[in-house]
Structures are given as C-alpha cells and as structure tokens.
Short mmCIF file of N, CA and C in Angstrom, two decimals:
data_model
loop_
_atom_site.label_atom_id
_atom_site.label_comp_id
_atom_site.label_asym_id
_atom_site.label_seq_id
_atom_site.Cartn_x
_atom_site.Cartn_y
_atom_site.Cartn_z
N MET A 1 -48.72 -20.45 -24.37
CA MET A 1 -47.49 -21.13 -24.29
C MET A 1 -46.81 -20.88 -25.05
N ALA A 2 -45.42 -19.86 -25.28
CA ALA A 2 -44.99 -19.93 -26.49
C ALA A 2 -43.52 -20.95 -26.80
N GLN A 3 -44.09 -21.73 -27.34
CA GLN A 3 -43.26 -23.23 -28.30
C GLN A 3 -41.93 -22.24 -27.74
N THR A 4 -40.43 -23.28 -27.61
CA THR A 4 -39.46 -23.39 -27.63
C THR A 4 -38.48 -23.25 -28.36
N VAL A 5 -37.74 -22.65 -29.46
CA VAL A 5 -36.68 -23.30 -30.29
C VAL A 5 -35.20 -23.40 -29.83
N LEU A 6 -34.28 -24.29 -30.46
CA LEU A 6 -33.24 -24.46 -29.93
C LEU A 6 -32.80 -23.73 -31.21
N VAL A 7 -31.51 -23.29 -30.73
CA VAL A 7 -30.73 -22.42 -31.76
C VAL A 7 -29.12 -22.74 -31.75
N ALA A 8 -29.17 -24.05 -32.49
CA ALA A 8 -27.44 -24.09 -32.40
C ALA A 8 -26.90 -23.21 -33.42
N ASP A 9 -25.36 -22.71 -32.95
CA ASP A 9 -24.97 -21.98 -34.43
C ASP A 9 -23.30 -21.57 -33.82
N ASP A 10 -22.03 -21.96 -34.10
CA ASP A 10 -21.21 -21.51 -33.67
C ASP A 10 -21.08 -19.48 -34.12
N SER A 11 -21.72 -19.38 -35.03
CA SER A 11 -21.67 -17.63 -35.31
C SER A 11 -22.87 -17.03 -34.76
N ILE A 12 -22.02 -16.18 -33.42
CA ILE A 12 -22.24 -15.37 -32.50
C ILE A 12 -23.82 -14.68 -33.28
N ALA A 13 -23.57 -14.59 -34.60
CA ALA A 13 -23.79 -13.06 -35.53
C ALA A 13 -25.27 -13.70 -35.90
N SER A 14 -25.73 -15.45 -36.28
CA SER A 14 -26.20 -15.69 -37.13
C SER A 14 -27.08 -16.21 -35.33
N GLN A 15 -26.54 -16.96 -34.58
CA GLN A 15 -27.33 -17.10 -33.01
C GLN A 15 -28.62 -15.51 -32.96
N ARG A 16 -28.17 -14.43 -32.97
CA ARG A 16 -28.60 -13.03 -33.03
C ARG A 16 -29.77 -12.56 -33.41
N LEU A 17 -29.21 -13.04 -34.89
CA LEU A 17 -30.06 -12.53 -36.07
C LEU A 17 -31.14 -13.77 -35.75
N PHE A 18 -31.17 -15.09 -35.81
CA PHE A 18 -32.71 -16.18 -35.73
C PHE A 18 -32.78 -15.70 -34.04
N GLU A 19 -32.41 -15.66 -32.69
CA GLU A 19 -32.62 -15.03 -31.86
C GLU A 19 -33.89 -13.36 -32.25
N MET A 20 -33.37 -12.77 -32.62
CA MET A 20 -34.14 -12.03 -33.25
C MET A 20 -35.33 -12.47 -33.73
N VAL A 21 -35.29 -12.43 -35.18
CA VAL A 21 -36.60 -13.17 -35.94
C VAL A 21 -37.30 -13.73 -35.01
N LEU A 22 -36.98 -14.87 -34.51
CA LEU A 22 -37.71 -15.88 -33.64
C LEU A 22 -38.81 -15.80 -32.63
N THR A 23 -37.63 -14.57 -31.83
CA THR A 23 -38.29 -13.69 -30.79
C THR A 23 -39.62 -12.49 -31.40
N ARG A 24 -39.32 -12.19 -32.25
CA ARG A 24 -40.13 -10.97 -32.57
C ARG A 24 -41.78 -11.35 -33.43
N GLU A 25 -41.52 -12.85 -33.37
CA GLU A 25 -42.48 -14.18 -33.73
C GLU A 25 -43.39 -14.15 -32.44
N GLY A 26 -42.81 -14.62 -31.49
CA GLY A 26 -42.94 -14.87 -30.17
C GLY A 26 -42.68 -16.53 -30.19
N TYR A 27 -41.85 -16.92 -30.45
CA TYR A 27 -41.24 -18.29 -30.05
C TYR A 27 -40.01 -17.86 -29.01
N ASN A 28 -40.44 -18.31 -28.01
CA ASN A 28 -38.55 -18.51 -26.51
C ASN A 28 -37.53 -18.89 -27.60
N VAL A 29 -36.28 -18.83 -27.05
CA VAL A 29 -35.64 -19.07 -28.07
C VAL A 29 -34.40 -19.29 -27.32
N VAL A 30 -33.45 -20.52 -27.27
CA VAL A 30 -32.43 -20.98 -26.06
C VAL A 30 -31.34 -21.23 -27.73
N THR A 31 -30.29 -19.92 -26.95
CA THR A 31 -29.25 -20.55 -28.28
C THR A 31 -27.97 -21.04 -27.60
N VAL A 32 -26.93 -21.74 -28.01
CA VAL A 32 -25.97 -22.28 -27.75
C VAL A 32 -25.10 -21.87 -28.77
N GLY A 33 -23.58 -22.25 -29.09
CA GLY A 33 -22.69 -22.13 -29.96
C GLY A 33 -21.60 -23.30 -30.05
N SER A 34 -21.77 -24.64 -29.03
CA SER A 34 -21.33 -25.63 -30.19
C SER A 34 -22.56 -26.93 -29.87
N GLY A 35 -21.50 -27.97 -30.63
CA GLY A 35 -22.14 -28.95 -29.54
C GLY A 35 -22.75 -29.83 -28.73
N ALA A 36 -21.49 -29.87 -28.49
CA ALA A 36 -21.96 -30.72 -27.12
C ALA A 36 -22.95 -29.72 -25.97
N GLU A 37 -22.57 -28.42 -26.23
CA GLU A 37 -24.09 -27.81 -25.62
C GLU A 37 -25.55 -27.64 -25.82
N VAL A 38 -25.96 -28.21 -27.72
CA VAL A 38 -27.02 -28.46 -27.61
C VAL A 38 -27.55 -29.78 -27.38
N LEU A 39 -26.27 -30.53 -26.37
CA LEU A 39 -27.14 -31.93 -25.87
C LEU A 39 -27.86 -31.91 -24.17
N GLU A 40 -27.26 -30.96 -23.92
CA GLU A 40 -27.33 -30.53 -22.97
C GLU A 40 -28.55 -29.51 -22.03
N ARG A 41 -28.97 -28.49 -23.71
CA ARG A 41 -29.71 -28.04 -23.61
C ARG A 41 -30.79 -28.34 -23.66
N VAL A 42 -30.85 -29.25 -24.43
CA VAL A 42 -32.26 -30.33 -25.55
C VAL A 42 -32.63 -30.75 -23.97
N LYS A 43 -31.45 -31.46 -22.87
CA LYS A 43 -31.92 -32.06 -21.44
C LYS A 43 -32.35 -31.39 -20.69
N GLU A 44 -32.17 -29.95 -20.52
CA GLU A 44 -32.52 -29.03 -19.85
C GLU A 44 -33.73 -28.32 -19.93
N LYS A 45 -34.26 -27.71 -21.46
CA LYS A 45 -35.19 -26.66 -21.54
C LYS A 45 -36.37 -27.74 -22.18
N HIS A 46 -35.87 -28.77 -23.01
CA HIS A 46 -36.95 -29.70 -23.66
C HIS A 46 -37.80 -28.87 -24.66
N PRO A 47 -36.71 -28.35 -25.65
CA PRO A 47 -37.33 -27.66 -26.64
C PRO A 47 -38.74 -27.48 -27.58
N ASP A 48 -39.04 -27.24 -28.92
CA ASP A 48 -40.17 -28.11 -29.49
C ASP A 48 -39.30 -28.43 -30.79
N ILE A 49 -38.55 -27.63 -31.11
CA ILE A 49 -37.45 -27.95 -32.23
C ILE A 49 -36.44 -27.68 -31.98
N ALA A 50 -35.34 -27.53 -32.72
CA ALA A 50 -33.91 -27.57 -32.91
C ALA A 50 -33.80 -27.26 -33.80
N LEU A 51 -32.73 -26.21 -34.50
CA LEU A 51 -32.05 -25.38 -35.17
C LEU A 51 -30.82 -25.91 -35.72
N VAL A 52 -30.03 -27.22 -35.96
CA VAL A 52 -28.84 -27.19 -35.74
C VAL A 52 -28.09 -26.98 -37.07
N ASP A 53 -26.43 -26.43 -37.14
CA ASP A 53 -25.80 -26.57 -37.79
C ASP A 53 -25.27 -27.23 -38.42
N ALA A 54 -25.00 -27.11 -39.13
CA ALA A 54 -23.89 -28.47 -39.08
C ALA A 54 -22.45 -28.61 -39.44
N ILE A 55 -22.38 -27.86 -38.99
CA ILE A 55 -20.25 -27.47 -39.35
C ILE A 55 -20.49 -26.92 -38.02
N MET A 56 -19.75 -27.60 -36.60
CA MET A 56 -19.72 -26.50 -35.54
C MET A 56 -18.44 -27.49 -34.62
N PRO A 57 -17.87 -26.66 -33.89
CA PRO A 57 -16.53 -27.28 -33.63
C PRO A 57 -17.51 -28.57 -32.60
N GLU A 58 -16.63 -29.74 -31.62
CA GLU A 58 -16.11 -30.26 -30.76
C GLU A 58 -17.85 -31.68 -31.39
N VAL A 59 -18.96 -31.19 -31.58
CA VAL A 59 -19.55 -32.40 -32.33
C VAL A 59 -20.97 -31.49 -33.21
N ASP A 60 -20.56 -32.29 -34.63
CA ASP A 60 -21.09 -31.35 -35.60
C ASP A 60 -22.52 -32.00 -35.33
N GLY A 61 -23.54 -31.16 -36.01
CA GLY A 61 -24.93 -31.13 -36.28
C GLY A 61 -25.09 -32.86 -36.68
N TYR A 62 -24.82 -32.84 -37.87
CA TYR A 62 -25.11 -34.82 -38.03
C TYR A 62 -24.91 -35.67 -36.72
N GLN A 63 -23.85 -35.35 -35.89
CA GLN A 63 -23.58 -36.26 -34.93
C GLN A 63 -24.67 -35.75 -33.81
N ILE A 64 -24.84 -34.72 -33.69
CA ILE A 64 -26.06 -34.50 -32.54
C ILE A 64 -27.62 -34.99 -32.84
N CYS A 65 -27.73 -34.61 -34.24
CA CYS A 65 -29.17 -35.41 -34.83
C CYS A 65 -28.64 -36.97 -34.43
N GLN A 66 -28.38 -37.85 -34.63
CA GLN A 66 -27.92 -39.01 -34.90
C GLN A 66 -27.85 -39.10 -33.00
N THR A 67 -27.28 -38.55 -32.57
CA THR A 67 -27.35 -38.61 -30.85
C THR A 67 -28.42 -38.05 -30.34
N LEU A 68 -29.21 -37.47 -30.66
CA LEU A 68 -31.14 -37.42 -30.34
C LEU A 68 -31.91 -38.04 -30.67
N ARG A 69 -31.63 -38.98 -32.15
CA ARG A 69 -32.22 -40.15 -32.59
C ARG A 69 -31.87 -41.29 -31.86
N GLU A 70 -31.31 -41.41 -30.79
CA GLU A 70 -31.04 -42.61 -30.53
C GLU A 70 -31.17 -42.85 -29.25
N ASP A 71 -31.83 -41.05 -28.21
CA ASP A 71 -32.19 -41.11 -27.25
C ASP A 71 -34.10 -41.20 -27.43
N PRO A 72 -33.95 -42.20 -26.44
CA PRO A 72 -36.01 -42.57 -26.39
C PRO A 72 -36.37 -41.86 -26.01
N THR A 73 -36.42 -40.12 -25.33
CA THR A 73 -36.56 -38.94 -24.70
C THR A 73 -36.94 -38.12 -25.69
N PHE A 74 -35.88 -37.83 -26.69
CA PHE A 74 -36.21 -37.23 -27.60
C PHE A 74 -35.64 -37.55 -29.29
N LYS A 75 -36.62 -38.55 -29.45
CA LYS A 75 -36.61 -39.20 -30.52
C LYS A 75 -37.56 -38.89 -32.38
N ASN A 76 -38.29 -38.21 -31.37
CA ASN A 76 -39.81 -37.28 -32.09
C ASN A 76 -39.14 -35.43 -32.47
N LEU A 77 -37.60 -35.33 -31.31
CA LEU A 77 -37.69 -34.04 -31.57
C LEU A 77 -37.63 -33.74 -33.30
N PRO A 78 -38.09 -32.58 -33.40
CA PRO A 78 -37.80 -31.88 -34.71
C PRO A 78 -36.82 -31.32 -34.57
N VAL A 79 -35.70 -31.73 -35.86
CA VAL A 79 -34.76 -31.07 -36.14
C VAL A 79 -34.17 -30.54 -37.04
#
C-alpha cells in the first residue's frame, strides 16, 4: 500500500508540482491550500508525512507544527 503525503501550500502551482512528482514516485498525495485545512485533512486522511509551507493564510506552518505536536494522536507525524 502506498504511503500518503499531505502537501500544504497556498500556491496552486507548488501543490501541483509536489503532487506530480510524488505521485510519479508512487505516493498518494493529498493537497490543501491553507493551514486550517491541514488539521482537517490530517484527522481525516492520517498521512504518513506532512509537507507544510511556513507562510500560509489563516494558520501558518509553525502553528500547524505546534498544534500537531500537542495532539497525542499526531505528535509522531513527521512534518
């Protein structure tokens, strides 16, 4: 079973680039465009790793990392 990578970036071009490259390498890719969406998708999809842009609208990448580290369910998720 392929591993799942969550890609969070407010740039559609960056999302598509990561999606294209990672899909070609055999990963399942979930893309989101804002920090708020990251938390929703992590709980929904349980990715194996999250690639998160530092500067995004609503909630930035640093806040995402902190929130995930504080949640016992996701504290071991590589971000």
